[in-house]
Amino acid sequence: MAEAKHREGADIYEGEVALEKAASLLEDSGLPGGLLPLKNVIEAGHVKETGYVWIRQEEEIEHVFKQVGRPVKYGTEIKAFIEKGRLRDLSGVKSKEMLLWVPINDISVPSTAPNKVAFRSIGGLGKMFKKEAFERGQ
């Protein structure tokens, strides 16, 4: 029920248009467009009034950002609230730390470090990496 409430008034996109829209939403908010290197996207939605976004893809994928050297898993559904320079209340994204997959729930470009991207987990653990590592095509 709450999920349907979040999606009220959404612009919904399908297929390749959905993938492109997701990347442009990131870039328009000040985040790198390659932050979500997804494949086989079925649907993406965005509610302009609240910033709620979701992306559905056919299957979970794993991606390694070359400059960071860490595997990241993207689930079949990724949800968040997008705002200037930030994805908050993020779900569906995990990063491998040592032997564990850690859910990432917040991604931001700090105003104090605009050339970096900060990743935080629910427990408050965080890391920062160079923003260029997450540009499209990386």
PDB file of C-alpha atoms in Angstrom:
ATOM      1  CA  MET A   1       0.000   0.000   0.000  1.00  0.00           C
ATOM      2  CA  ALA A   2       2.747   2.470   0.930  1.00  0.00           C
ATOM      3  CA  GLU A   3       4.602   1.613  -2.286  1.00  0.00           C
ATOM      4  CA  ALA A   4       1.569   2.501  -4.402  1.00  0.00           C
ATOM      5  CA  LYS A   5       1.241   5.783  -2.500  1.00  0.00           C
ATOM      6  CA  HIS A   6       4.873   6.694  -3.333  1.00  0.00           C
ATOM      7  CA  ARG A   7       4.242   6.040  -7.040  1.00  0.00           C
ATOM      8  CA  GLU A   8       1.150   8.251  -7.411  1.00  0.00           C
ATOM      9  CA  GLY A   9       1.609  10.844 -10.167  1.00  0.00           C
ATOM     10  CA  ALA A  10       4.761   9.210 -11.525  1.00  0.00           C
ATOM     11  CA  ASP A  11       6.226   9.577 -14.988  1.00  0.00           C
ATOM     12  CA  ILE A  12       6.895   5.980 -16.091  1.00  0.00           C
ATOM     13  CA  TYR A  13       9.348   4.901 -18.804  1.00  0.00           C
ATOM     14  CA  GLU A  14      10.055   1.474 -20.315  1.00  0.00           C
ATOM     15  CA  GLY A  15      13.035  -0.310 -21.900  1.00  0.00           C
ATOM     16  CA  GLU A  16      15.987   1.656 -23.271  1.00  0.00           C
ATOM     17  CA  VAL A  17      14.141   4.936 -22.643  1.00  0.00           C
ATOM     18  CA  ALA A  18      13.935   3.949 -18.957  1.00  0.00           C
ATOM     19  CA  LEU A  19      17.678   3.343 -18.764  1.00  0.00           C
ATOM     20  CA  GLU A  20      18.464   6.689 -20.399  1.00  0.00           C
ATOM     21  CA  LYS A  21      15.966   8.499 -18.150  1.00  0.00           C
ATOM     22  CA  ALA A  22      17.553   6.993 -15.030  1.00  0.00           C
ATOM     23  CA  ALA A  23      21.013   8.213 -16.093  1.00  0.00           C
ATOM     24  CA  SER A  24      19.738  11.689 -16.962  1.00  0.00           C
ATOM     25  CA  LEU A  25      17.918  11.980 -13.607  1.00  0.00           C
ATOM     26  CA  LEU A  26      21.215  11.265 -11.862  1.00  0.00           C
ATOM     27  CA  GLU A  27      23.113  13.804 -13.949  1.00  0.00           C
ATOM     28  CA  ASP A  28      20.390  16.451 -13.567  1.00  0.00           C
ATOM     29  CA  SER A  29      20.656  16.114  -9.789  1.00  0.00           C
ATOM     30  CA  GLY A  30      24.465  16.432  -9.817  1.00  0.00           C
ATOM     31  CA  LEU A  31      25.309  12.736  -9.468  1.00  0.00           C
ATOM     32  CA  PRO A  32      27.423  10.830 -12.033  1.00  0.00           C
ATOM     33  CA  GLY A  33      25.306   9.263 -14.796  1.00  0.00           C
ATOM     34  CA  GLY A  34      27.139   5.932 -14.621  1.00  0.00           C
ATOM     35  CA  LEU A  35      26.330   5.353 -10.955  1.00  0.00           C
ATOM     36  CA  LEU A  36      23.689   2.773 -11.900  1.00  0.00           C
ATOM     37  CA  PRO A  37      25.183   0.715 -14.771  1.00  0.00           C
ATOM     38  CA  LEU A  38      22.071  -1.383 -15.299  1.00  0.00           C
ATOM     39  CA  LYS A  39      21.088  -3.796 -18.064  1.00  0.00           C
ATOM     40  CA  ASN A  40      17.791  -5.049 -19.426  1.00  0.00           C
ATOM     41  CA  VAL A  41      15.765  -2.345 -17.702  1.00  0.00           C
ATOM     42  CA  ILE A  42      12.048  -3.035 -17.803  1.00  0.00           C
ATOM     43  CA  GLU A  43      10.739   0.140 -16.206  1.00  0.00           C
ATOM     44  CA  ALA A  44      11.798   3.356 -14.488  1.00  0.00           C
ATOM     45  CA  GLY A  45       9.569   5.805 -12.709  1.00  0.00           C
ATOM     46  CA  HIS A  46       9.958   9.252 -11.201  1.00  0.00           C
ATOM     47  CA  VAL A  47       7.601  11.336  -9.089  1.00  0.00           C
ATOM     48  CA  LYS A  48       8.753  14.930  -9.533  1.00  0.00           C
ATOM     49  CA  GLU A  49       6.900  16.260  -6.475  1.00  0.00           C
ATOM     50  CA  THR A  50       8.560  13.886  -3.985  1.00  0.00           C
ATOM     51  CA  GLY A  51      11.716  12.798  -5.826  1.00  0.00           C
ATOM     52  CA  TYR A  52      10.766   9.136  -5.516  1.00  0.00           C
ATOM     53  CA  VAL A  53      12.410   7.001  -8.215  1.00  0.00           C
ATOM     54  CA  TRP A  54      12.445   3.309  -9.017  1.00  0.00           C
ATOM     55  CA  ILE A  55      14.076   1.150 -11.636  1.00  0.00           C
ATOM     56  CA  ARG A  56      13.161  -2.453 -12.416  1.00  0.00           C
ATOM     57  CA  GLN A  57      15.467  -4.725 -14.400  1.00  0.00           C
ATOM     58  CA  GLU A  58      15.098  -8.320 -15.564  1.00  0.00           C
ATOM     59  CA  GLU A  59      17.741  -9.776 -13.263  1.00  0.00           C
ATOM     60  CA  GLU A  60      20.225  -8.830 -10.571  1.00  0.00           C
ATOM     61  CA  ILE A  61      23.576  -7.771 -11.993  1.00  0.00           C
ATOM     62  CA  GLU A  62      27.052  -7.394 -10.576  1.00  0.00           C
ATOM     63  CA  HIS A  63      29.361  -4.630 -11.790  1.00  0.00           C
ATOM     64  CA  VAL A  64      32.934  -3.682 -10.914  1.00  0.00           C
ATOM     65  CA  PHE A  65      33.899  -0.028 -11.288  1.00  0.00           C
ATOM     66  CA  LYS A  66      37.451  -0.190 -12.669  1.00  0.00           C
ATOM     67  CA  GLN A  67      38.811   2.817 -10.752  1.00  0.00           C
ATOM     68  CA  VAL A  68      37.310   1.617  -7.469  1.00  0.00           C
ATOM     69  CA  GLY A  69      37.909  -2.124  -7.832  1.00  0.00           C
ATOM     70  CA  ARG A  70      34.861  -3.139  -5.792  1.00  0.00           C
ATOM     71  CA  PRO A  71      31.990  -5.312  -6.947  1.00  0.00           C
ATOM     72  CA  VAL A  72      28.516  -3.812  -6.620  1.00  0.00           C
ATOM     73  CA  LYS A  73      25.244  -5.740  -6.937  1.00  0.00           C
ATOM     74  CA  TYR A  74      22.130  -4.131  -8.362  1.00  0.00           C
ATOM     75  CA  GLY A  75      18.905  -5.967  -7.538  1.00  0.00           C
ATOM     76  CA  THR A  76      15.903  -6.419  -9.775  1.00  0.00           C
ATOM     77  CA  GLU A  77      14.333  -3.319  -8.228  1.00  0.00           C
ATOM     78  CA  ILE A  78      16.169  -0.223  -7.064  1.00  0.00           C
ATOM     79  CA  LYS A  79      14.268   2.471  -5.167  1.00  0.00           C
ATOM     80  CA  ALA A  80      15.277   5.826  -3.689  1.00  0.00           C
ATOM     81  CA  PHE A  81      14.410   9.459  -3.236  1.00  0.00           C
ATOM     82  CA  ILE A  82      16.520  11.663  -5.484  1.00  0.00           C
ATOM     83  CA  GLU A  83      17.394  15.231  -4.566  1.00  0.00           C
ATOM     84  CA  LYS A  84      20.182  17.660  -5.401  1.00  0.00           C
ATOM     85  CA  GLY A  85      23.401  15.624  -5.254  1.00  0.00           C
ATOM     86  CA  ARG A  86      21.886  12.723  -3.332  1.00  0.00           C
ATOM     87  CA  LEU A  87      20.053   9.386  -3.440  1.00  0.00           C
ATOM     88  CA  ARG A  88      18.554   8.765   0.001  1.00  0.00           C
ATOM     89  CA  ASP A  89      16.620   5.814   1.432  1.00  0.00           C
ATOM     90  CA  LEU A  90      18.188   3.730  -1.327  1.00  0.00           C
ATOM     91  CA  SER A  91      17.371   0.034  -1.595  1.00  0.00           C
ATOM     92  CA  GLY A  92      18.480  -2.640  -4.053  1.00  0.00           C
ATOM     93  CA  VAL A  93      22.205  -1.783  -4.146  1.00  0.00           C
ATOM     94  CA  LYS A  94      24.959  -3.671  -2.278  1.00  0.00           C
ATOM     95  CA  SER A  95      28.735  -3.295  -2.223  1.00  0.00           C
ATOM     96  CA  LYS A  96      31.171  -6.037  -1.322  1.00  0.00           C
ATOM     97  CA  GLU A  97      33.306  -5.174   1.692  1.00  0.00           C
ATOM     98  CA  MET A  98      35.806  -7.883   2.544  1.00  0.00           C
ATOM     99  CA  LEU A  99      33.628 -11.031   2.507  1.00  0.00           C
ATOM    100  CA  LEU A 100      30.245  -9.381   3.120  1.00  0.00           C
ATOM    101  CA  TRP A 101      27.674  -7.726   0.863  1.00  0.00           C
ATOM    102  CA  VAL A 102      26.729  -4.442   2.538  1.00  0.00           C
ATOM    103  CA  PRO A 103      23.503  -2.641   1.560  1.00  0.00           C
ATOM    104  CA  ILE A 104      24.102   0.955   0.459  1.00  0.00           C
ATOM    105  CA  ASN A 105      21.314   3.267   1.586  1.00  0.00           C
ATOM    106  CA  ASP A 106      22.690   6.728   0.791  1.00  0.00           C
ATOM    107  CA  ILE A 107      24.823   8.067  -2.070  1.00  0.00           C
ATOM    108  CA  SER A 108      25.773  11.728  -2.251  1.00  0.00           C
ATOM    109  CA  VAL A 109      28.163  14.283  -3.660  1.00  0.00           C
ATOM    110  CA  PRO A 110      29.193  16.271  -0.575  1.00  0.00           C
ATOM    111  CA  SER A 111      29.156  20.054  -0.950  1.00  0.00           C
ATOM    112  CA  THR A 112      32.528  20.100   0.837  1.00  0.00           C
ATOM    113  CA  ALA A 113      34.029  17.621  -1.664  1.00  0.00           C
ATOM    114  CA  PRO A 114      32.259  18.115  -5.030  1.00  0.00           C
ATOM    115  CA  ASN A 115      34.740  15.843  -6.865  1.00  0.00           C
ATOM    116  CA  LYS A 116      33.871  12.861  -4.640  1.00  0.00           C
ATOM    117  CA  VAL A 117      30.935  10.507  -4.188  1.00  0.00           C
ATOM    118  CA  ALA A 118      30.096   9.326  -0.667  1.00  0.00           C
ATOM    119  CA  PHE A 119      28.459   5.958  -0.023  1.00  0.00           C
ATOM    120  CA  ARG A 120      26.846   5.113   3.317  1.00  0.00           C
ATOM    121  CA  SER A 121      25.307   1.956   4.715  1.00  0.00           C
ATOM    122  CA  ILE A 122      22.503   1.702   7.257  1.00  0.00           C
ATOM    123  CA  GLY A 123      24.999   1.326  10.102  1.00  0.00           C
ATOM    124  CA  GLY A 124      26.606   4.637   9.184  1.00  0.00           C
ATOM    125  CA  LEU A 125      29.707   3.096   7.661  1.00  0.00           C
ATOM    126  CA  GLY A 126      30.865   5.044   4.666  1.00  0.00           C
ATOM    127  CA  LYS A 127      33.474   5.481   1.970  1.00  0.00           C
ATOM    128  CA  MET A 128      34.262   8.189  -0.550  1.00  0.00           C
ATOM    129  CA  PHE A 129      35.628   7.751  -4.050  1.00  0.00           C
ATOM    130  CA  LYS A 130      36.508  10.052  -6.941  1.00  0.00           C
ATOM    131  CA  LYS A 131      33.386  11.136  -8.819  1.00  0.00           C
ATOM    132  CA  GLU A 132      35.018  10.416 -12.200  1.00  0.00           C
ATOM    133  CA  ALA A 133      35.012   6.673 -11.383  1.00  0.00           C
ATOM    134  CA  PHE A 134      31.210   6.668 -11.775  1.00  0.00           C
ATOM    135  CA  GLU A 135      30.797   8.661 -14.976  1.00  0.00           C
ATOM    136  CA  ARG A 136      29.014   6.921 -17.845  1.00  0.00           C
ATOM    137  CA  GLY A 137      31.164   4.399 -19.667  1.00  0.00           C
ATOM    138  CA  GLN A 138      33.436   3.651 -16.688  1.00  0.00           C
TER     139      GLN A 138
END
